[in-house]
Amino acid sequence: MAEPTPVLPEVLSQIRALPVSERPLVICDVDEVILHLTTHLEDYLHARELMFLKHEYRFTGNIAHNKDKTAISSEEVRRHLLTFFDEVSHAQDMVPGANIALGELSETWDIVLLTNLPGGQNKPKREKLLAELGIPFPVLTNSGPKGGAVSALAAGRPNPVIFIDDSPTNHTSVNASLPSAVQIQFIADPRFRETVEQEDHIDLLTGDWQETAAYIGRIL
Ligand SMILES: [Mg+2]
């Protein structure tokens, strides 16, 4: 069982800058949920003769050289992810239906996008891309597990708050910090989705925005 994590000061200041609202809240991740990530990352890796060993939710130990399948170090993984986000943040493809589903939901719910995006300079690129795709909701950048940020965002909002994210780590963290949250594990890539076991705290495991919008629509 994970321990609740505190919200980071730099995230709390972004939360405090949001307009005050008592509407119900959907907190939604970006990578692999609204924007494709793994397909772009695979292209990036292939161009450098690197590959995923398994379609698993793990970077360190799971990214390796094509030639001999030896995994690269955690430091190299970190460096590649920084370069990767610098290169693709302005041009990631949208997961089909994300803009329509979020637009419909925004009639009833406030939508806040909570993303662990490396590189401060990439946030404006991401905001511009999302706005161009018709997804004009506030973007908050976090780092590390999201439980603290989700719990802080939920203050003053009606129950339940909805949390949508692909990462098992973030869902474990949210379950520890805000167990009342409705947790939707959305993984766009079917190969990665198939390797995930639905845990007890996950209310819906999906890669489909229509299904997600219909599920949330039945909650209120
Ligand atoms: Mg994600």
PDB file of C-alpha atoms and ligand atoms in Angstrom:
ATOM      1  CA  MET A   1       0.000   0.000   0.000  1.00  0.00           C
ATOM      2  CA  ALA A   2       1.468   3.340  -1.037  1.00  0.00           C
ATOM      3  CA  GLU A   3       1.641   6.247   1.395  1.00  0.00           C
ATOM      4  CA  PRO A   4      -0.114   9.525   0.534  1.00  0.00           C
ATOM      5  CA  THR A   5       2.374  11.944  -1.050  1.00  0.00           C
ATOM      6  CA  PRO A   6       2.381  15.703  -0.387  1.00  0.00           C
ATOM      7  CA  VAL A   7       1.664  18.114  -3.233  1.00  0.00           C
ATOM      8  CA  LEU A   8       4.828  19.841  -4.493  1.00  0.00           C
ATOM      9  CA  PRO A   9       4.975  23.614  -3.793  1.00  0.00           C
ATOM     10  CA  GLU A  10       5.352  24.411  -7.518  1.00  0.00           C
ATOM     11  CA  VAL A  11       2.202  22.384  -8.246  1.00  0.00           C
ATOM     12  CA  LEU A  12       0.261  23.954  -5.383  1.00  0.00           C
ATOM     13  CA  SER A  13       0.980  27.421  -6.774  1.00  0.00           C
ATOM     14  CA  GLN A  14      -0.450  26.334 -10.162  1.00  0.00           C
ATOM     15  CA  ILE A  15      -3.549  24.940  -8.398  1.00  0.00           C
ATOM     16  CA  ARG A  16      -4.031  28.206  -6.479  1.00  0.00           C
ATOM     17  CA  ALA A  17      -3.889  30.127  -9.767  1.00  0.00           C
ATOM     18  CA  LEU A  18      -6.947  28.245 -11.137  1.00  0.00           C
ATOM     19  CA  PRO A  19     -10.296  30.061 -11.049  1.00  0.00           C
ATOM     20  CA  VAL A  20     -12.291  29.150  -7.919  1.00  0.00           C
ATOM     21  CA  SER A  21     -15.069  26.696  -8.838  1.00  0.00           C
ATOM     22  CA  GLU A  22     -17.443  24.303  -7.112  1.00  0.00           C
ATOM     23  CA  ARG A  23     -18.257  22.339 -10.260  1.00  0.00           C
ATOM     24  CA  PRO A  24     -17.439  18.625 -10.360  1.00  0.00           C
ATOM     25  CA  LEU A  25     -13.914  17.940 -11.559  1.00  0.00           C
ATOM     26  CA  VAL A  26     -12.206  15.668 -14.085  1.00  0.00           C
ATOM     27  CA  ILE A  27      -8.404  15.523 -13.702  1.00  0.00           C
ATOM     28  CA  CYS A  28      -6.912  14.124 -16.891  1.00  0.00           C
ATOM     29  CA  ASP A  29      -3.358  13.120 -17.837  1.00  0.00           C
ATOM     30  CA  VAL A  30      -2.034  14.003 -21.308  1.00  0.00           C
ATOM     31  CA  ASP A  31       0.598  11.489 -22.516  1.00  0.00           C
ATOM     32  CA  GLU A  32      -0.885   8.188 -23.752  1.00  0.00           C
ATOM     33  CA  VAL A  33      -4.356   9.517 -22.850  1.00  0.00           C
ATOM     34  CA  ILE A  34      -5.002  12.681 -24.884  1.00  0.00           C
ATOM     35  CA  LEU A  35      -1.814  12.603 -26.951  1.00  0.00           C
ATOM     36  CA  HIS A  36      -0.069   9.489 -28.218  1.00  0.00           C
ATOM     37  CA  LEU A  37       3.258   8.863 -26.512  1.00  0.00           C
ATOM     38  CA  THR A  38       4.521   5.308 -26.981  1.00  0.00           C
ATOM     39  CA  THR A  39       4.203   5.291 -30.775  1.00  0.00           C
ATOM     40  CA  HIS A  40       6.252   8.512 -30.956  1.00  0.00           C
ATOM     41  CA  LEU A  41       8.750   7.153 -28.438  1.00  0.00           C
ATOM     42  CA  GLU A  42       9.171   3.961 -30.475  1.00  0.00           C
ATOM     43  CA  ASP A  43       9.918   6.042 -33.590  1.00  0.00           C
ATOM     44  CA  TYR A  44      12.460   8.033 -31.582  1.00  0.00           C
ATOM     45  CA  LEU A  45      14.094   4.872 -30.239  1.00  0.00           C
ATOM     46  CA  HIS A  46      14.184   3.116 -33.624  1.00  0.00           C
ATOM     47  CA  ALA A  47      15.962   6.120 -35.157  1.00  0.00           C
ATOM     48  CA  ARG A  48      18.697   5.573 -32.554  1.00  0.00           C
ATOM     49  CA  GLU A  49      18.844   1.771 -32.877  1.00  0.00           C
ATOM     50  CA  LEU A  50      17.102   1.352 -29.535  1.00  0.00           C
ATOM     51  CA  MET A  51      13.933  -0.561 -28.680  1.00  0.00           C
ATOM     52  CA  PHE A  52      11.505  -1.553 -25.928  1.00  0.00           C
ATOM     53  CA  LEU A  53      12.242  -5.075 -24.702  1.00  0.00           C
ATOM     54  CA  LYS A  54       8.623  -5.555 -23.582  1.00  0.00           C
ATOM     55  CA  HIS A  55       5.407  -3.543 -23.969  1.00  0.00           C
ATOM     56  CA  GLU A  56       5.549  -2.899 -20.264  1.00  0.00           C
ATOM     57  CA  TYR A  57       5.085   0.137 -18.047  1.00  0.00           C
ATOM     58  CA  ARG A  58       8.746   0.545 -17.317  1.00  0.00           C
ATOM     59  CA  PHE A  59      11.468   2.591 -18.987  1.00  0.00           C
ATOM     60  CA  THR A  60      14.578   1.719 -16.981  1.00  0.00           C
ATOM     61  CA  GLY A  61      15.668  -1.831 -17.778  1.00  0.00           C
ATOM     62  CA  ASN A  62      13.162  -1.966 -20.636  1.00  0.00           C
ATOM     63  CA  ILE A  63      14.881   0.236 -23.251  1.00  0.00           C
ATOM     64  CA  ALA A  64      17.754  -1.570 -24.935  1.00  0.00           C
ATOM     65  CA  HIS A  65      20.093  -1.570 -27.907  1.00  0.00           C
ATOM     66  CA  ASN A  66      18.598  -3.315 -30.987  1.00  0.00           C
ATOM     67  CA  LYS A  67      21.806  -5.186 -31.673  1.00  0.00           C
ATOM     68  CA  ASP A  68      22.419  -7.104 -28.477  1.00  0.00           C
ATOM     69  CA  LYS A  69      19.286  -6.311 -26.411  1.00  0.00           C
ATOM     70  CA  THR A  70      21.351  -4.840 -23.578  1.00  0.00           C
ATOM     71  CA  ALA A  71      19.398  -2.310 -21.522  1.00  0.00           C
ATOM     72  CA  ILE A  72      20.666   1.258 -21.355  1.00  0.00           C
ATOM     73  CA  SER A  73      21.312   2.857 -17.947  1.00  0.00           C
ATOM     74  CA  SER A  74      18.718   4.835 -15.993  1.00  0.00           C
ATOM     75  CA  GLU A  75      20.825   7.968 -16.625  1.00  0.00           C
ATOM     76  CA  GLU A  76      20.697   7.350 -20.402  1.00  0.00           C
ATOM     77  CA  VAL A  77      16.937   6.740 -20.190  1.00  0.00           C
ATOM     78  CA  ARG A  78      16.513  10.048 -18.377  1.00  0.00           C
ATOM     79  CA  ARG A  79      18.585  11.881 -20.992  1.00  0.00           C
ATOM     80  CA  HIS A  80      16.694  10.307 -23.902  1.00  0.00           C
ATOM     81  CA  LEU A  81      13.320  11.199 -22.380  1.00  0.00           C
ATOM     82  CA  LEU A  82      14.379  14.848 -22.032  1.00  0.00           C
ATOM     83  CA  THR A  83      15.552  14.955 -25.669  1.00  0.00           C
ATOM     84  CA  PHE A  84      12.445  13.098 -26.796  1.00  0.00           C
ATOM     85  CA  PHE A  85      10.044  15.570 -25.154  1.00  0.00           C
ATOM     86  CA  ASP A  86      12.040  18.510 -26.508  1.00  0.00           C
ATOM     87  CA  GLU A  87      11.618  17.052 -30.013  1.00  0.00           C
ATOM     88  CA  VAL A  88       7.970  15.916 -29.978  1.00  0.00           C
ATOM     89  CA  SER A  89       6.030  18.102 -27.522  1.00  0.00           C
ATOM     90  CA  HIS A  90       4.837  20.437 -30.294  1.00  0.00           C
ATOM     91  CA  ALA A  91       3.712  17.643 -32.639  1.00  0.00           C
ATOM     92  CA  GLN A  92       2.275  14.586 -30.838  1.00  0.00           C
ATOM     93  CA  ASP A  93      -0.768  12.981 -32.476  1.00  0.00           C
ATOM     94  CA  MET A  94      -4.106  13.154 -30.675  1.00  0.00           C
ATOM     95  CA  VAL A  95      -5.757   9.979 -29.419  1.00  0.00           C
ATOM     96  CA  PRO A  96      -8.957   9.738 -31.542  1.00  0.00           C
ATOM     97  CA  GLY A  97     -12.042  11.279 -29.953  1.00  0.00           C
ATOM     98  CA  ALA A  98     -10.233  12.959 -27.033  1.00  0.00           C
ATOM     99  CA  ASN A  99     -11.237  16.481 -28.093  1.00  0.00           C
ATOM    100  CA  ILE A 100     -14.897  15.554 -28.667  1.00  0.00           C
ATOM    101  CA  ALA A 101     -15.227  13.600 -25.404  1.00  0.00           C
ATOM    102  CA  LEU A 102     -13.565  16.285 -23.272  1.00  0.00           C
ATOM    103  CA  GLY A 103     -15.594  19.013 -24.996  1.00  0.00           C
ATOM    104  CA  GLU A 104     -18.844  17.214 -24.161  1.00  0.00           C
ATOM    105  CA  LEU A 105     -17.778  16.536 -20.582  1.00  0.00           C
ATOM    106  CA  SER A 106     -16.778  20.175 -20.088  1.00  0.00           C
ATOM    107  CA  GLU A 107     -20.458  21.172 -20.301  1.00  0.00           C
ATOM    108  CA  THR A 108     -20.945  19.555 -16.881  1.00  0.00           C
ATOM    109  CA  TRP A 109     -17.456  19.122 -15.463  1.00  0.00           C
ATOM    110  CA  ASP A 110     -14.410  21.325 -15.025  1.00  0.00           C
ATOM    111  CA  ILE A 111     -11.478  19.709 -16.820  1.00  0.00           C
ATOM    112  CA  VAL A 112      -7.925  20.138 -15.533  1.00  0.00           C
ATOM    113  CA  LEU A 113      -4.993  18.518 -17.350  1.00  0.00           C
ATOM    114  CA  LEU A 114      -2.289  17.221 -14.992  1.00  0.00           C
ATOM    115  CA  THR A 115       0.870  16.189 -16.833  1.00  0.00           C
ATOM    116  CA  ASN A 116       4.360  15.063 -15.832  1.00  0.00           C
ATOM    117  CA  LEU A 117       6.099  16.822 -18.702  1.00  0.00           C
ATOM    118  CA  PRO A 118       9.892  17.133 -18.444  1.00  0.00           C
ATOM    119  CA  GLY A 119      11.467  20.420 -19.501  1.00  0.00           C
ATOM    120  CA  GLY A 120       9.787  23.698 -18.442  1.00  0.00           C
ATOM    121  CA  GLN A 121      10.180  25.038 -21.993  1.00  0.00           C
ATOM    122  CA  ASN A 122       7.881  22.267 -23.282  1.00  0.00           C
ATOM    123  CA  LYS A 123       4.784  23.387 -21.362  1.00  0.00           C
ATOM    124  CA  PRO A 124       3.910  26.307 -23.709  1.00  0.00           C
ATOM    125  CA  LYS A 125       4.424  23.996 -26.733  1.00  0.00           C
ATOM    126  CA  ARG A 126       2.035  21.471 -25.199  1.00  0.00           C
ATOM    127  CA  GLU A 127      -0.558  24.148 -24.336  1.00  0.00           C
ATOM    128  CA  LYS A 128      -0.431  25.500 -27.898  1.00  0.00           C
ATOM    129  CA  LEU A 129      -0.793  22.029 -29.465  1.00  0.00           C
ATOM    130  CA  LEU A 130      -3.720  21.126 -27.182  1.00  0.00           C
ATOM    131  CA  ALA A 131      -5.474  24.433 -27.902  1.00  0.00           C
ATOM    132  CA  GLU A 132      -5.055  23.847 -31.657  1.00  0.00           C
ATOM    133  CA  LEU A 133      -6.644  20.412 -31.217  1.00  0.00           C
ATOM    134  CA  GLY A 134      -9.676  21.964 -29.498  1.00  0.00           C
ATOM    135  CA  ILE A 135      -8.589  21.004 -25.972  1.00  0.00           C
ATOM    136  CA  PRO A 136      -8.299  24.425 -24.324  1.00  0.00           C
ATOM    137  CA  PHE A 137      -8.235  23.360 -20.657  1.00  0.00           C
ATOM    138  CA  PRO A 138      -5.758  24.436 -17.960  1.00  0.00           C
ATOM    139  CA  VAL A 139      -2.474  22.481 -18.059  1.00  0.00           C
ATOM    140  CA  LEU A 140      -0.730  21.828 -14.731  1.00  0.00           C
ATOM    141  CA  THR A 141       2.759  20.312 -14.712  1.00  0.00           C
ATOM    142  CA  ASN A 142       3.709  17.909 -11.938  1.00  0.00           C
ATOM    143  CA  SER A 143       6.626  15.590 -11.320  1.00  0.00           C
ATOM    144  CA  GLY A 144       6.544  12.248  -9.550  1.00  0.00           C
ATOM    145  CA  PRO A 145       3.405  10.444  -8.303  1.00  0.00           C
ATOM    146  CA  LYS A 146       0.220  12.478  -8.692  1.00  0.00           C
ATOM    147  CA  GLY A 147      -1.685  11.654  -5.472  1.00  0.00           C
ATOM    148  CA  GLY A 148      -0.785  14.853  -3.625  1.00  0.00           C
ATOM    149  CA  ALA A 149      -1.712  17.079  -6.550  1.00  0.00           C
ATOM    150  CA  VAL A 150      -5.013  15.256  -7.127  1.00  0.00           C
ATOM    151  CA  SER A 151      -5.933  15.491  -3.461  1.00  0.00           C
ATOM    152  CA  ALA A 152      -5.169  19.241  -3.430  1.00  0.00           C
ATOM    153  CA  LEU A 153      -7.174  19.758  -6.642  1.00  0.00           C
ATOM    154  CA  ALA A 154     -10.157  17.923  -5.109  1.00  0.00           C
ATOM    155  CA  ALA A 155     -10.467  20.345  -2.165  1.00  0.00           C
ATOM    156  CA  GLY A 156     -13.824  22.149  -2.287  1.00  0.00           C
ATOM    157  CA  ARG A 157     -15.134  20.042  -5.183  1.00  0.00           C
ATOM    158  CA  PRO A 158     -18.142  17.723  -5.121  1.00  0.00           C
ATOM    159  CA  ASN A 159     -17.522  13.991  -4.818  1.00  0.00           C
ATOM    160  CA  PRO A 160     -16.432  12.069  -6.718  1.00  0.00           C
ATOM    161  CA  VAL A 161     -13.489  13.605  -8.530  1.00  0.00           C
ATOM    162  CA  ILE A 162     -12.557  11.694 -11.696  1.00  0.00           C
ATOM    163  CA  PHE A 163      -8.907  10.823 -12.337  1.00  0.00           C
ATOM    164  CA  ILE A 164      -7.828   9.624 -15.804  1.00  0.00           C
ATOM    165  CA  ASP A 165      -4.234   8.433 -16.334  1.00  0.00           C
ATOM    166  CA  ASP A 166      -2.361   5.591 -18.012  1.00  0.00           C
ATOM    167  CA  SER A 167       0.303   5.070 -15.341  1.00  0.00           C
ATOM    168  CA  PRO A 168      -0.147   2.337 -12.698  1.00  0.00           C
ATOM    169  CA  THR A 169       2.174   4.322 -10.384  1.00  0.00           C
ATOM    170  CA  ASN A 170      -0.037   7.407 -10.556  1.00  0.00           C
ATOM    171  CA  HIS A 171      -3.174   5.369  -9.917  1.00  0.00           C
ATOM    172  CA  THR A 172      -1.621   3.700  -6.863  1.00  0.00           C
ATOM    173  CA  SER A 173      -0.631   7.139  -5.603  1.00  0.00           C
ATOM    174  CA  VAL A 174      -4.112   8.613  -6.136  1.00  0.00           C
ATOM    175  CA  ASN A 175      -5.724   5.641  -4.416  1.00  0.00           C
ATOM    176  CA  ALA A 176      -3.504   6.308  -1.382  1.00  0.00           C
ATOM    177  CA  SER A 177      -4.158  10.081  -1.289  1.00  0.00           C
ATOM    178  CA  LEU A 178      -7.792  10.310  -2.448  1.00  0.00           C
ATOM    179  CA  PRO A 179      -9.491   6.893  -2.229  1.00  0.00           C
ATOM    180  CA  SER A 180     -12.884   8.435  -3.085  1.00  0.00           C
ATOM    181  CA  ALA A 181     -11.678   9.305  -6.607  1.00  0.00           C
ATOM    182  CA  VAL A 182     -13.182   7.453  -9.559  1.00  0.00           C
ATOM    183  CA  GLN A 183     -10.076   6.061 -11.264  1.00  0.00           C
ATOM    184  CA  ILE A 184     -10.017   5.477 -15.009  1.00  0.00           C
ATOM    185  CA  GLN A 185      -6.873   3.839 -16.361  1.00  0.00           C
ATOM    186  CA  PHE A 186      -6.753   4.971 -19.992  1.00  0.00           C
ATOM    187  CA  ILE A 187      -3.991   3.472 -22.145  1.00  0.00           C
ATOM    188  CA  ALA A 188      -4.205   4.385 -25.820  1.00  0.00           C
ATOM    189  CA  ASP A 189      -1.750   1.745 -27.092  1.00  0.00           C
ATOM    190  CA  PRO A 190      -3.471  -1.674 -27.134  1.00  0.00           C
ATOM    191  CA  ARG A 191      -0.165  -3.572 -26.798  1.00  0.00           C
ATOM    192  CA  PHE A 192       0.658  -1.777 -23.532  1.00  0.00           C
ATOM    193  CA  ARG A 193      -2.972  -1.953 -22.336  1.00  0.00           C
ATOM    194  CA  GLU A 194      -2.962  -5.726 -22.737  1.00  0.00           C
ATOM    195  CA  THR A 195      -0.001  -6.158 -20.380  1.00  0.00           C
ATOM    196  CA  VAL A 196      -1.810  -4.321 -17.550  1.00  0.00           C
ATOM    197  CA  GLU A 197      -3.858  -6.226 -14.964  1.00  0.00           C
ATOM    198  CA  GLN A 198      -6.855  -4.209 -13.729  1.00  0.00           C
ATOM    199  CA  GLU A 199      -6.168  -3.481 -10.064  1.00  0.00           C
ATOM    200  CA  ASP A 200      -8.919  -3.256  -7.413  1.00  0.00           C
ATOM    201  CA  HIS A 201      -8.793   0.545  -7.230  1.00  0.00           C
ATOM    202  CA  ILE A 202      -9.280   0.927 -10.999  1.00  0.00           C
ATOM    203  CA  ASP A 203     -12.943   1.543 -11.865  1.00  0.00           C
ATOM    204  CA  LEU A 204     -12.490   1.375 -15.640  1.00  0.00           C
ATOM    205  CA  LEU A 205      -9.569   0.159 -17.791  1.00  0.00           C
ATOM    206  CA  THR A 206      -9.946   1.429 -21.342  1.00  0.00           C
ATOM    207  CA  GLY A 207      -8.333   2.969 -24.399  1.00  0.00           C
ATOM    208  CA  ASP A 208     -11.547   4.387 -25.841  1.00  0.00           C
ATOM    209  CA  TRP A 209     -12.720   7.981 -25.397  1.00  0.00           C
ATOM    210  CA  GLN A 210     -16.375   7.251 -26.263  1.00  0.00           C
ATOM    211  CA  GLU A 211     -16.500   4.593 -23.571  1.00  0.00           C
ATOM    212  CA  THR A 212     -14.769   6.943 -21.135  1.00  0.00           C
ATOM    213  CA  ALA A 213     -17.195   9.814 -21.768  1.00  0.00           C
ATOM    214  CA  ALA A 214     -20.220   7.499 -21.467  1.00  0.00           C
ATOM    215  CA  TYR A 215     -18.868   6.055 -18.198  1.00  0.00           C
ATOM    216  CA  ILE A 216     -18.302   9.500 -16.673  1.00  0.00           C
ATOM    217  CA  GLY A 217     -21.663  10.693 -17.986  1.00  0.00           C
ATOM    218  CA  ARG A 218     -23.424   8.037 -15.896  1.00  0.00           C
ATOM    219  CA  ILE A 219     -21.744   9.167 -12.650  1.00  0.00           C
ATOM    220  CA  LEU A 220     -23.624  12.429 -12.060  1.00  0.00           C
TER     221      LEU A 220
HETATM  222 MG    MG B   1       0.563   9.461 -19.183  1.00  0.00          MG
END
